[in-house]
Amino acid sequence: TLPQRFESAQLTTLLLANNAISGRFFQTNESPHFQSIKELRMENNLLTGTLHGSSMMKMPRLETLSLSDNDLSGLIPGEELGSLPTLHYLYLDSNHFVGPLPTHLAQA
């Protein structure tokens, strides 16, 4: 299960892919404070829930976000993801997102 309280001021890379980790992806009011995280890879797990824009905004140095092959759903928070200045790689395939691809991501 994914811990909902996870904080580190020095962690820059978190690689948890291919581990059968289950549970909801970080929720808005309980999301980690990854101020220094640059790479978050959690693809091919059993994560559920939605991506909350406010959770993504707590990772201002994020360069790579890989959440492919999970069970995430809902709308993609394009405005928030598109406003992350260093986000270069975004992998969200093989989930259950709905709606159009946000224009903010196309402009990022």
PDB file of C-alpha atoms in Angstrom:
ATOM      1  CA  THR A   1       0.000   0.000   0.000  1.00  0.00           C
ATOM      2  CA  LEU A   2       1.189   3.479  -0.822  1.00  0.00           C
ATOM      3  CA  PRO A   3       1.883   5.623   2.257  1.00  0.00           C
ATOM      4  CA  GLN A   4      -0.180   8.802   2.250  1.00  0.00           C
ATOM      5  CA  ARG A   5       2.269  10.744   4.422  1.00  0.00           C
ATOM      6  CA  PHE A   6       5.680  10.739   2.815  1.00  0.00           C
ATOM      7  CA  GLU A   7       7.902  13.754   3.105  1.00  0.00           C
ATOM      8  CA  SER A   8      11.506  14.335   2.208  1.00  0.00           C
ATOM      9  CA  ALA A   9      13.333  17.583   1.638  1.00  0.00           C
ATOM     10  CA  GLN A  10      16.255  15.914  -0.158  1.00  0.00           C
ATOM     11  CA  LEU A  11      14.711  13.115  -2.240  1.00  0.00           C
ATOM     12  CA  THR A  12      15.119  13.809  -5.970  1.00  0.00           C
ATOM     13  CA  THR A  13      14.230  10.426  -7.509  1.00  0.00           C
ATOM     14  CA  LEU A  14      11.569   7.944  -6.445  1.00  0.00           C
ATOM     15  CA  LEU A  15      11.468   4.750  -8.519  1.00  0.00           C
ATOM     16  CA  LEU A  16       8.668   2.400  -7.488  1.00  0.00           C
ATOM     17  CA  ALA A  17       7.735   0.838 -10.835  1.00  0.00           C
ATOM     18  CA  ASN A  18       6.695  -2.802 -11.234  1.00  0.00           C
ATOM     19  CA  ASN A  19       5.985  -3.486  -7.566  1.00  0.00           C
ATOM     20  CA  ALA A  20       2.250  -4.275  -7.359  1.00  0.00           C
ATOM     21  CA  ILE A  21       1.821  -1.271  -5.044  1.00  0.00           C
ATOM     22  CA  SER A  22      -1.861  -0.755  -4.403  1.00  0.00           C
ATOM     23  CA  GLY A  23      -3.921   2.065  -3.013  1.00  0.00           C
ATOM     24  CA  ARG A  24      -5.000   5.519  -3.986  1.00  0.00           C
ATOM     25  CA  PHE A  25      -2.547   7.879  -5.599  1.00  0.00           C
ATOM     26  CA  PHE A  26      -1.649  10.801  -3.329  1.00  0.00           C
ATOM     27  CA  GLN A  27      -4.789  12.630  -2.285  1.00  0.00           C
ATOM     28  CA  THR A  28      -5.141  16.406  -2.185  1.00  0.00           C
ATOM     29  CA  ASN A  29      -5.093  16.955   1.565  1.00  0.00           C
ATOM     30  CA  GLU A  30      -2.617  14.168   2.310  1.00  0.00           C
ATOM     31  CA  SER A  31      -0.197  14.445  -0.587  1.00  0.00           C
ATOM     32  CA  PRO A  32       3.527  14.314   0.025  1.00  0.00           C
ATOM     33  CA  HIS A  33       5.641  17.411   0.025  1.00  0.00           C
ATOM     34  CA  PHE A  34       8.255  16.530  -2.561  1.00  0.00           C
ATOM     35  CA  GLN A  35       9.768  19.963  -3.036  1.00  0.00           C
ATOM     36  CA  SER A  36      12.974  18.498  -4.450  1.00  0.00           C
ATOM     37  CA  ILE A  37      11.587  15.523  -6.422  1.00  0.00           C
ATOM     38  CA  LYS A  38      12.591  15.505 -10.093  1.00  0.00           C
ATOM     39  CA  GLU A  39      11.605  12.006 -11.153  1.00  0.00           C
ATOM     40  CA  LEU A  40       8.583  10.041  -9.946  1.00  0.00           C
ATOM     41  CA  ARG A  41       8.144   6.653 -11.626  1.00  0.00           C
ATOM     42  CA  MET A  42       5.319   4.462 -10.390  1.00  0.00           C
ATOM     43  CA  GLU A  43       4.268   2.724 -13.591  1.00  0.00           C
ATOM     44  CA  ASN A  44       2.925  -0.822 -13.702  1.00  0.00           C
ATOM     45  CA  ASN A  45       1.424  -0.912 -10.230  1.00  0.00           C
ATOM     46  CA  LEU A  46      -2.138  -1.104  -8.919  1.00  0.00           C
ATOM     47  CA  LEU A  47      -2.693   2.571  -8.105  1.00  0.00           C
ATOM     48  CA  THR A  48      -6.243   3.909  -8.116  1.00  0.00           C
ATOM     49  CA  GLY A  49      -7.869   7.299  -7.743  1.00  0.00           C
ATOM     50  CA  THR A  50      -7.387  10.518  -9.657  1.00  0.00           C
ATOM     51  CA  LEU A  51      -4.581  12.979 -10.252  1.00  0.00           C
ATOM     52  CA  HIS A  52      -5.153  16.089  -8.179  1.00  0.00           C
ATOM     53  CA  GLY A  53      -3.666  19.294  -9.535  1.00  0.00           C
ATOM     54  CA  SER A  54      -2.881  20.549  -6.049  1.00  0.00           C
ATOM     55  CA  SER A  55      -0.843  17.391  -5.376  1.00  0.00           C
ATOM     56  CA  MET A  56       1.177  17.943  -8.556  1.00  0.00           C
ATOM     57  CA  MET A  57       1.843  21.560  -7.579  1.00  0.00           C
ATOM     58  CA  LYS A  58       3.665  20.289  -4.477  1.00  0.00           C
ATOM     59  CA  MET A  59       6.361  18.960  -6.833  1.00  0.00           C
ATOM     60  CA  PRO A  60       7.629  22.176  -8.480  1.00  0.00           C
ATOM     61  CA  ARG A  61      10.898  20.624  -9.733  1.00  0.00           C
ATOM     62  CA  LEU A  62       9.257  17.589 -11.329  1.00  0.00           C
ATOM     63  CA  GLU A  63      10.850  16.668 -14.680  1.00  0.00           C
ATOM     64  CA  THR A  64       9.487  13.130 -15.207  1.00  0.00           C
ATOM     65  CA  LEU A  65       6.141  11.732 -14.086  1.00  0.00           C
ATOM     66  CA  SER A  66       5.450   8.143 -15.096  1.00  0.00           C
ATOM     67  CA  LEU A  67       2.168   6.602 -13.943  1.00  0.00           C
ATOM     68  CA  SER A  68       1.457   4.312 -16.910  1.00  0.00           C
ATOM     69  CA  ASP A  69      -0.236   0.942 -16.479  1.00  0.00           C
ATOM     70  CA  ASN A  70      -2.212   1.640 -13.318  1.00  0.00           C
ATOM     71  CA  ASP A  71      -5.925   2.037 -12.626  1.00  0.00           C
ATOM     72  CA  LEU A  72      -6.055   5.839 -12.386  1.00  0.00           C
ATOM     73  CA  SER A  73      -9.159   7.650 -13.635  1.00  0.00           C
ATOM     74  CA  GLY A  74     -10.854  11.020 -13.952  1.00  0.00           C
ATOM     75  CA  LEU A  75      -9.712  14.135 -15.746  1.00  0.00           C
ATOM     76  CA  ILE A  76      -6.044  14.951 -16.309  1.00  0.00           C
ATOM     77  CA  PRO A  77      -5.192  18.174 -14.421  1.00  0.00           C
ATOM     78  CA  GLY A  78      -3.721  19.850 -17.495  1.00  0.00           C
ATOM     79  CA  GLU A  79      -3.535  23.392 -16.189  1.00  0.00           C
ATOM     80  CA  GLU A  80      -1.479  22.380 -13.163  1.00  0.00           C
ATOM     81  CA  LEU A  81       0.732  19.917 -15.025  1.00  0.00           C
ATOM     82  CA  GLY A  82       1.227  22.408 -17.841  1.00  0.00           C
ATOM     83  CA  SER A  83       2.362  25.044 -15.384  1.00  0.00           C
ATOM     84  CA  LEU A  84       5.176  22.928 -13.920  1.00  0.00           C
ATOM     85  CA  PRO A  85       8.213  24.671 -15.417  1.00  0.00           C
ATOM     86  CA  THR A  86      10.533  21.660 -15.563  1.00  0.00           C
ATOM     87  CA  LEU A  87       8.090  18.879 -16.539  1.00  0.00           C
ATOM     88  CA  HIS A  88       9.440  17.332 -19.746  1.00  0.00           C
ATOM     89  CA  TYR A  89       8.220  13.717 -19.649  1.00  0.00           C
ATOM     90  CA  LEU A  90       4.672  12.717 -18.800  1.00  0.00           C
ATOM     91  CA  TYR A  91       3.568   9.080 -19.126  1.00  0.00           C
ATOM     92  CA  LEU A  92      -0.081   8.405 -18.306  1.00  0.00           C
ATOM     93  CA  ASP A  93      -0.955   5.689 -20.822  1.00  0.00           C
ATOM     94  CA  SER A  94      -2.907   2.536 -19.968  1.00  0.00           C
ATOM     95  CA  ASN A  95      -5.114   4.103 -17.304  1.00  0.00           C
ATOM     96  CA  HIS A  96      -8.788   5.111 -17.369  1.00  0.00           C
ATOM     97  CA  PHE A  97      -8.657   8.871 -17.843  1.00  0.00           C
ATOM     98  CA  VAL A  98     -11.648  10.555 -19.467  1.00  0.00           C
ATOM     99  CA  GLY A  99     -12.175  13.764 -21.386  1.00  0.00           C
ATOM    100  CA  PRO A 100     -10.022  15.604 -23.884  1.00  0.00           C
ATOM    101  CA  LEU A 101      -6.304  16.108 -23.564  1.00  0.00           C
ATOM    102  CA  PRO A 102      -5.991  19.465 -21.795  1.00  0.00           C
ATOM    103  CA  THR A 103      -4.707  22.265 -24.025  1.00  0.00           C
ATOM    104  CA  HIS A 104      -2.357  23.417 -21.247  1.00  0.00           C
ATOM    105  CA  LEU A 105      -0.329  20.238 -21.798  1.00  0.00           C
ATOM    106  CA  ALA A 106      -0.066  20.836 -25.526  1.00  0.00           C
ATOM    107  CA  GLN A 107       1.306  24.299 -24.815  1.00  0.00           C
ATOM    108  CA  ALA A 108       3.790  23.182 -22.172  1.00  0.00           C
TER     109      ALA A 108
END
